Coordinates of C-alpha atoms in Angstrom, one line a residue:
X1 CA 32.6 18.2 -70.5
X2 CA 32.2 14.2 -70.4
X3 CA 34.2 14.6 -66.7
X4 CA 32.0 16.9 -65.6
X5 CA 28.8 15.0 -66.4
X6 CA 30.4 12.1 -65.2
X7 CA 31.2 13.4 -62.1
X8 CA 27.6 14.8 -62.0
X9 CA 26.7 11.0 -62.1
X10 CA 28.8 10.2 -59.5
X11 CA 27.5 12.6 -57.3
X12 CA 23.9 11.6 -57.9
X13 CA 24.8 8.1 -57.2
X14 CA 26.7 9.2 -53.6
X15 CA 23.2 11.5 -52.9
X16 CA 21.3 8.2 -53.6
X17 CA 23.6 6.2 -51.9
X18 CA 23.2 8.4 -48.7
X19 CA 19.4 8.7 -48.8
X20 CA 18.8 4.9 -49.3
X21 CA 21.4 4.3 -46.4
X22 CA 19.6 6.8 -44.1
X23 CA 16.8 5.4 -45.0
X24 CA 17.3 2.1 -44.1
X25 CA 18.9 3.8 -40.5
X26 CA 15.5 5.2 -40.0
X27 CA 13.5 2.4 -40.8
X28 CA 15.8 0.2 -38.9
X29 CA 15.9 2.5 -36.1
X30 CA 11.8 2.3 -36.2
X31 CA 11.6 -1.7 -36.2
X32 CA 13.9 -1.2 -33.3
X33 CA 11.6 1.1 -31.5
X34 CA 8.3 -1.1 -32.8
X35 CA 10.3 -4.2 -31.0
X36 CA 11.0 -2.2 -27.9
X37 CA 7.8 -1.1 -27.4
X38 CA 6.4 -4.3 -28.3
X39 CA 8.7 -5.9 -25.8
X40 CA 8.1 -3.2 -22.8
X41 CA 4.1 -4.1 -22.9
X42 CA 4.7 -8.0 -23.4
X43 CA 6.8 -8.0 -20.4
X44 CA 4.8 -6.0 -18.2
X45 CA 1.6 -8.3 -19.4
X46 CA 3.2 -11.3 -19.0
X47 CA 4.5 -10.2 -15.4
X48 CA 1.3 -9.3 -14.4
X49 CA -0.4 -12.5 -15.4
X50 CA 1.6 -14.1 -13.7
X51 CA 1.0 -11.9 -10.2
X52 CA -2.4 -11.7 -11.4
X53 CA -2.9 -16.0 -10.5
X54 CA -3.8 -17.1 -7.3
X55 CA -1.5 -19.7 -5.7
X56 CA -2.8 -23.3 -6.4
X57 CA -5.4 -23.7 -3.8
X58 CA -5.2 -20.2 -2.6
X59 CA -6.6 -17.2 -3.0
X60 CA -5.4 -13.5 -4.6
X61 CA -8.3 -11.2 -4.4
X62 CA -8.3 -7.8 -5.4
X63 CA -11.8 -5.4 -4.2
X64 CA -12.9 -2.5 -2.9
X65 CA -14.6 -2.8 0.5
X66 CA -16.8 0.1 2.0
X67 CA -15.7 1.0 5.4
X68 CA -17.8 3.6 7.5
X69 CA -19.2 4.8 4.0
X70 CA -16.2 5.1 1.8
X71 CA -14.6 2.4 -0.4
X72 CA -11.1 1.1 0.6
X73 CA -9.0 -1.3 -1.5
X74 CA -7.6 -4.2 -0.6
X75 CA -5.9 -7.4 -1.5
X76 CA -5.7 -10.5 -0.3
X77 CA -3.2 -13.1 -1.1
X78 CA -2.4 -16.4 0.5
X79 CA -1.5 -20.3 -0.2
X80 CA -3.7 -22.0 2.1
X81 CA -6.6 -20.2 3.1
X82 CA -6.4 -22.5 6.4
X83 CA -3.6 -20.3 7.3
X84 CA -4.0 -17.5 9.7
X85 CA -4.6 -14.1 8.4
X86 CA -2.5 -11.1 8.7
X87 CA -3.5 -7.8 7.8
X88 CA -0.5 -5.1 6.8
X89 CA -1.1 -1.6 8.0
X90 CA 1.1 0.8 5.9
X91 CA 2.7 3.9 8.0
X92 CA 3.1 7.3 6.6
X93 CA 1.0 8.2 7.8
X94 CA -1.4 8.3 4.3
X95 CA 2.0 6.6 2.4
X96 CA 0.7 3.6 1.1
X97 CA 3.3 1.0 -0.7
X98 CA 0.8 -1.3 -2.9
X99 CA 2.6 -0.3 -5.7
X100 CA 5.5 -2.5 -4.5
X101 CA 5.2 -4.0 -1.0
X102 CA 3.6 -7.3 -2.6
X103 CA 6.8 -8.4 -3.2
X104 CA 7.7 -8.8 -0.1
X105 CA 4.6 -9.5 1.3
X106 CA 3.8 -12.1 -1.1
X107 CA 6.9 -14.1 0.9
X108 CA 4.8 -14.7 3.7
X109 CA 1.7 -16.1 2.2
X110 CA 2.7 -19.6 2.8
X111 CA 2.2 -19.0 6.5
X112 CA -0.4 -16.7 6.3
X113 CA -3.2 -15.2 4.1
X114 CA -2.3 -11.2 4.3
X115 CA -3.9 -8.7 3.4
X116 CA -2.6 -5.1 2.2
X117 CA -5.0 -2.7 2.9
X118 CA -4.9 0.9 1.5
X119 CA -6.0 3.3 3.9
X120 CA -8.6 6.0 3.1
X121 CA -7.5 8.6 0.7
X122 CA -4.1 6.8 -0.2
X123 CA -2.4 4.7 -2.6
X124 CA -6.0 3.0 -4.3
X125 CA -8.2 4.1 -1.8
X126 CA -8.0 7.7 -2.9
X127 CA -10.5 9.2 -5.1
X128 CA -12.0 12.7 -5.7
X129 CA -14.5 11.9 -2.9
X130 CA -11.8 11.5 -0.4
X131 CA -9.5 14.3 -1.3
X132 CA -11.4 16.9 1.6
X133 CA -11.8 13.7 4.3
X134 CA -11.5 14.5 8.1
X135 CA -9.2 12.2 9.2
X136 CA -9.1 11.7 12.8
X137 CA -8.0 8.8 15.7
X138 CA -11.9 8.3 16.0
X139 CA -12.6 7.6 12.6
X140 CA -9.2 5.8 12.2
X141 CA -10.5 3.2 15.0
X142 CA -13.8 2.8 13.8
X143 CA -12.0 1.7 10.3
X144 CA -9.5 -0.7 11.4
X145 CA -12.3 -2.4 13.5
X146 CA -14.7 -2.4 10.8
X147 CA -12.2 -4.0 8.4
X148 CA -11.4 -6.1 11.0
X149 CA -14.5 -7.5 11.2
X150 CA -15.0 -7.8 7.4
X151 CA -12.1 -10.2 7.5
X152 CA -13.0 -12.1 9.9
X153 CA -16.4 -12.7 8.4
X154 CA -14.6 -13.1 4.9
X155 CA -12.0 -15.1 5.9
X156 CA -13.9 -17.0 8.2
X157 CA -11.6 -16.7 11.0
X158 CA -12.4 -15.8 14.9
X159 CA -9.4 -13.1 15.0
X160 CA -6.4 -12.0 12.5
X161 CA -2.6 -11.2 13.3
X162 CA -1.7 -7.6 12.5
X163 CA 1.6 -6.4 10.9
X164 CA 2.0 -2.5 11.2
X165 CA 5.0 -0.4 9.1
X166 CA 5.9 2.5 11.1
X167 CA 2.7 4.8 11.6
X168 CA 0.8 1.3 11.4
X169 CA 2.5 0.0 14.1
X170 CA 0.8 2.5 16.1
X171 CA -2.2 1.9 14.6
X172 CA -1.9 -1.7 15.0
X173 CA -1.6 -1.3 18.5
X174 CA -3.9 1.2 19.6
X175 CA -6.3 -1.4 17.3
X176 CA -5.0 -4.5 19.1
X177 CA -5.0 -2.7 22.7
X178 CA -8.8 -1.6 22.1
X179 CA -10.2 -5.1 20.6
X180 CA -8.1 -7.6 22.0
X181 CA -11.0 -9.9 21.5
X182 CA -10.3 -9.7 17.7
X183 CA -7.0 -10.2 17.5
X184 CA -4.2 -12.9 18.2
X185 CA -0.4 -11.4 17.2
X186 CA 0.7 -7.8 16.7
X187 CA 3.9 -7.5 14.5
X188 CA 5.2 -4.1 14.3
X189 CA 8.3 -2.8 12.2
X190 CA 9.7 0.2 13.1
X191 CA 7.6 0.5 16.5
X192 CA 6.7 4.5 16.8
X193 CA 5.6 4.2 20.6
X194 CA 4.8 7.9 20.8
X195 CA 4.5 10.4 17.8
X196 CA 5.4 13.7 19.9
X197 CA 8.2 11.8 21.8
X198 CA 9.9 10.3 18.7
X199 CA 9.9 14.0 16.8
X200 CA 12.0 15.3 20.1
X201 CA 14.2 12.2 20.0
X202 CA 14.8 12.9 16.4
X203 CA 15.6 16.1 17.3
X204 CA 18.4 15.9 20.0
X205 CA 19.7 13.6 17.5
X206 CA 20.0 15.8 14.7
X207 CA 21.5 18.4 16.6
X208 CA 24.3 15.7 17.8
X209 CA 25.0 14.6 14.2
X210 CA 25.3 18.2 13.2
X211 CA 27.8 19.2 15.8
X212 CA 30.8 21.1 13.4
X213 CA 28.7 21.6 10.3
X214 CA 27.1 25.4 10.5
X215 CA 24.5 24.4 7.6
X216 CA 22.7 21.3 9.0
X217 CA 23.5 22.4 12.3
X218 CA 21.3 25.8 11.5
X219 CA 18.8 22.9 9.9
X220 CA 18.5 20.4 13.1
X221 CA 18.0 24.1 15.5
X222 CA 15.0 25.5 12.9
X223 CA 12.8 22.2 14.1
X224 CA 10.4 23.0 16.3
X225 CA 8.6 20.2 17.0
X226 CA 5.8 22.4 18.4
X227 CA 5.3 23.8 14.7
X228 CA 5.5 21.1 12.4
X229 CA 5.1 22.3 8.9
X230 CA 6.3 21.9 5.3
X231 CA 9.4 23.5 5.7
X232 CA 9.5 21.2 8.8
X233 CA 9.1 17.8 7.1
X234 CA 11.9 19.2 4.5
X235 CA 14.1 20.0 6.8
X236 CA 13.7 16.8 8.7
X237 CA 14.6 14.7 5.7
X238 CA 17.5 16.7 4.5
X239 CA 19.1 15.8 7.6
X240 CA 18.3 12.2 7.5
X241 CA 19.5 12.2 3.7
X242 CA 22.6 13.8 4.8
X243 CA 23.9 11.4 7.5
X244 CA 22.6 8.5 5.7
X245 CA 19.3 7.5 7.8
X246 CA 16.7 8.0 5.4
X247 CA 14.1 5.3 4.5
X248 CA 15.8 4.2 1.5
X249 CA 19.7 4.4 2.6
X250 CA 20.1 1.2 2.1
X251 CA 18.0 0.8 -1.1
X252 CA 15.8 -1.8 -2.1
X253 CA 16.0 -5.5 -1.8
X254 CA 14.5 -6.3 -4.9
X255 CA 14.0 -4.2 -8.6
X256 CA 11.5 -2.6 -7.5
X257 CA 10.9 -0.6 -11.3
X258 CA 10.4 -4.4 -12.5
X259 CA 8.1 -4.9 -9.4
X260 CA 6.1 -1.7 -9.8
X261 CA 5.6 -2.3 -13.9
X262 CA 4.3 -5.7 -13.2
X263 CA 2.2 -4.9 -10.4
X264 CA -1.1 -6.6 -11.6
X265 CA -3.3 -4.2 -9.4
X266 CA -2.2 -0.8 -10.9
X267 CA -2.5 0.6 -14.2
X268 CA 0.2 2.1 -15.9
X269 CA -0.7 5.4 -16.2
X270 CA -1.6 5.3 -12.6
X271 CA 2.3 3.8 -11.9
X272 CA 4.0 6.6 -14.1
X273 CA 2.0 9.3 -12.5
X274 CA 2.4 7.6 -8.9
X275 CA 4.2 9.9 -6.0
X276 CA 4.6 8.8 -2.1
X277 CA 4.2 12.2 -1.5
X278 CA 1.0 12.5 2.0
X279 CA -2.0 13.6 0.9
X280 CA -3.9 16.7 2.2
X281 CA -6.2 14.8 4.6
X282 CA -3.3 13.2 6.0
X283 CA -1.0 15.9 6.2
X284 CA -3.5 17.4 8.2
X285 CA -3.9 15.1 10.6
X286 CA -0.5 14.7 11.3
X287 CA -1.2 18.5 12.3
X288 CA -3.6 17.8 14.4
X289 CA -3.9 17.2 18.2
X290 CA -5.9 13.0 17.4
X291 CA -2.2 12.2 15.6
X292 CA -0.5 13.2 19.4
X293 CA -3.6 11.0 20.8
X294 CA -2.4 7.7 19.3
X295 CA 0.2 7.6 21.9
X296 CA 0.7 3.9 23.2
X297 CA 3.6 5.0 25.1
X298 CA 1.5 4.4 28.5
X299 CA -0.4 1.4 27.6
X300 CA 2.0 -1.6 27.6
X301 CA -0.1 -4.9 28.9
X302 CA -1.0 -6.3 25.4
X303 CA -3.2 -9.6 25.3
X304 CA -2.1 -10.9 22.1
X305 CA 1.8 -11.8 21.2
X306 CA 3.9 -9.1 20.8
X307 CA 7.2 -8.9 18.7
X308 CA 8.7 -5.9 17.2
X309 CA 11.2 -5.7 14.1
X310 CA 13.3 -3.0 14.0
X311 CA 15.9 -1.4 12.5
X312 CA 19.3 -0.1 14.4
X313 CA 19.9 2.8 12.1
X314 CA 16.3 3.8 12.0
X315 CA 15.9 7.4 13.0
X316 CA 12.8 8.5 11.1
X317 CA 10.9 6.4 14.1
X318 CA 13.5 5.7 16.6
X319 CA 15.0 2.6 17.4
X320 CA 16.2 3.4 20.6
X321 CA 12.6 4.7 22.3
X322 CA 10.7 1.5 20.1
X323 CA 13.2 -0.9 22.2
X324 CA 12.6 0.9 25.5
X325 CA 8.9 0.7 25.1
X326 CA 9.7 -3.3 24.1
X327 CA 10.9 -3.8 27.2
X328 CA 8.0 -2.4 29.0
X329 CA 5.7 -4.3 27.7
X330 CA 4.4 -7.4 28.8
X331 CA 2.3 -9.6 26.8
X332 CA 1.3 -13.6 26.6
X333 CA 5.0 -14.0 24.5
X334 CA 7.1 -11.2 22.8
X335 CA 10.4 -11.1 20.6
X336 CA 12.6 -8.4 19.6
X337 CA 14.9 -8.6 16.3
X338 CA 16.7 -5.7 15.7
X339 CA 18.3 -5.6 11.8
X340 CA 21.3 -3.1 10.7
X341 CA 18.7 -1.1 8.6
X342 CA 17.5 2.2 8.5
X343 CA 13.2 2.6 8.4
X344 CA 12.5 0.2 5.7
X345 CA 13.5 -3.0 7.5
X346 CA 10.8 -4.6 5.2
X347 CA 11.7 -3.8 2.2
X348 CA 15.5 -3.3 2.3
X349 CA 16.0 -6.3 3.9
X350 CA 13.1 -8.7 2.6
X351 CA 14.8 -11.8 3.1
X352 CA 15.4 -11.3 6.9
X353 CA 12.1 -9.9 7.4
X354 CA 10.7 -12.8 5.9
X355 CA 12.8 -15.3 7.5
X356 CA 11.9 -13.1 11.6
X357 CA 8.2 -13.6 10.4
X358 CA 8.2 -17.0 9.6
X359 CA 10.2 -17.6 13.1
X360 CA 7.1 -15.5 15.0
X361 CA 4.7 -17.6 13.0
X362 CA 6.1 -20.8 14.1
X363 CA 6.4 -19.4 17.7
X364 CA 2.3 -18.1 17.5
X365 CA 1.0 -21.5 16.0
X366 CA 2.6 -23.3 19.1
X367 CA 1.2 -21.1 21.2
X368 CA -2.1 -20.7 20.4
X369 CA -1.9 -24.4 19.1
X370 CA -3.1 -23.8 15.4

């Protein structure tokens, strides 16, 4: 009887033992939680504070800017505000990167003030009211020249550099072909000369890769470039994914989670629910007949100084037809770099991007003896 009990009481003590234990695990494993939390919002405060400061006597301005009647974001960040200004035109088209392109763009702002501009119905400059937007060349031109000339009048300056990211290079330089009175330099990376002509190239290369693999080779023969489609654009990046050409082969030069959770201009539900998927109004377009219509491919006497950073594995525009049109062109001074990259030269290879910029800057300034 007296073992029993006693045992009784050893068993109570064990039972309180264990509760008092995994009590202390839980609360332990909620401070931890508390702390994590607590940390995760305390470094992505603190980070965007500190992106959130202009330089010391220069400016970073966030706004919204109506152009032709809708609001477009944009930012503009820069050390001196002396310097020349460069405005980024995003590609896609309709894929804007302001959730983390300021950290690469941000390593040119001691040369020049630049600005990231959204385009309509993308990234920040998409809203309810844009979601059922025409897009066409037309209305594509009249924005870039009324942006333009916000700049300018902002800014104060008499005309801006432009730096264009695949579908904004040949924005860029319909823009800069059109109003050469407003511009100075045109910097494009990954050059797309010709929409229709870089979707054929892209497809005699695909067939070439697939030569002796039935799967992708059934892929590369489906394109039609006459038909482009959903199944189209899927099948297209399956086969850059597969032989190691697509935009992000070569990954990131930076972290860009760290980048994107302490991007000052974003909040985080908007980050956590962000996609780089094209929006409707610019899938659209891509469908239509105006997209076909920004062909530069015949139009190669620029006014302004041309240079063109592209990369040598960069099939999704194609390096090959970018270079031959660089040689056609003739304009007051020109450069080519070419970088072992695949289509995001800028942002896979910041450094060296940086470091070609700074090179065309210095080249530019002598020139136009600023």
């Amino acid at each position: 009887m007296a073992n029993e009990k006693k045992q009784k009481k050893e068993k109570k003590v064990r039972v309180k033992k264990q509760r008092t234990l995994w009590g202390n695990i839980k609360h332990f494993i909620f401070i931890l939680c508390l702390v994590c939390v607590a940390g995760f919002f305390i470094f992505r405060w603190g980070g965007m504070l500190i992106h959130k400061l202009p330089p010391i006597g220069g400016i970073n301005k966030s706004m919204y800017v109506t152009i032709n009647g809708k609001e477009q974001w944009i930012n503009i960040y820069g050390k001196d505000k002396d310097n020349p200004v460069l405005l980024y035109l995003h590609g896609g088209p309709g894929q804007a990167t302001s959730t983390f392109d300021y950290a690469v763009l941000r390593k040119l702002s001691d040369v020049y003030t630049v600005v990231t501009w959204d385009n309509i119905a993308c990234g920040k400059s998409a809203s309810e009211k844009t979601k059922f937007v025409t897009i066409t060349k037309d209305s594509l031109m009249a924005d870039g020249k009324e942006m333009t000339l916000f700049l300018m009048d902002y800014l104060d300056k008499d005309k801006i550099s432009v730096l264009g990211h695949s579908f904004g290079s040949i924005y860029g330089a319909n823009l800069v072909l059109d109003y050469p009175e407003y511009y100075d330099t045109f910097i494009a990376t990954a050059m797309m000369p010709d929409p229709y002509e870089n979707e054929v190239k892209f497809v005699e290369c695909a067939k070439e890769w697939s030569k002796g693999d039935a799967k992708y080779t059934k892929m590369a023969e489906s394109l039609n470039v006459d038909n482009v489609s959903v199944s189209y654009v899927n099948a297209r990046e399956s086969l850059l994914e597969a032989y190691h050409y697509d935009y992000m082969a070569d990954g990131f030069g930076f972290n860009e989670k760290v980048v994107m959770l302490t991007n000052p201009y974003y909040k985080l539900t908007e980050i956590l629910g962000y996609t780089n998927n094209i929006p409707g109004p610019w899938f659209n377009f891509i469908l239509s007949q105006d997209f076909k219509d920004m062909t530069v491919k015949a139009r190669t006497n620029y006014e302004v100084g041309y240079y063109n950073i592209n990369g040598t594995r960069d099939y999704q525009v194609n390096h090959e037809l970018a270079e031959a049109y660089f040689n056609e062109v003739t304009a007051p001074s020109k450069k080519l770099y070419m970088v072992n990259s695949t289509h995001y030269t800028l942002f896979t290879k910041p450094d060296d991007f940086s470091n070609y910029v700074h090179e065309i800057a210095e080249i530019e300034n002598a020139r136009l003896g600023r």
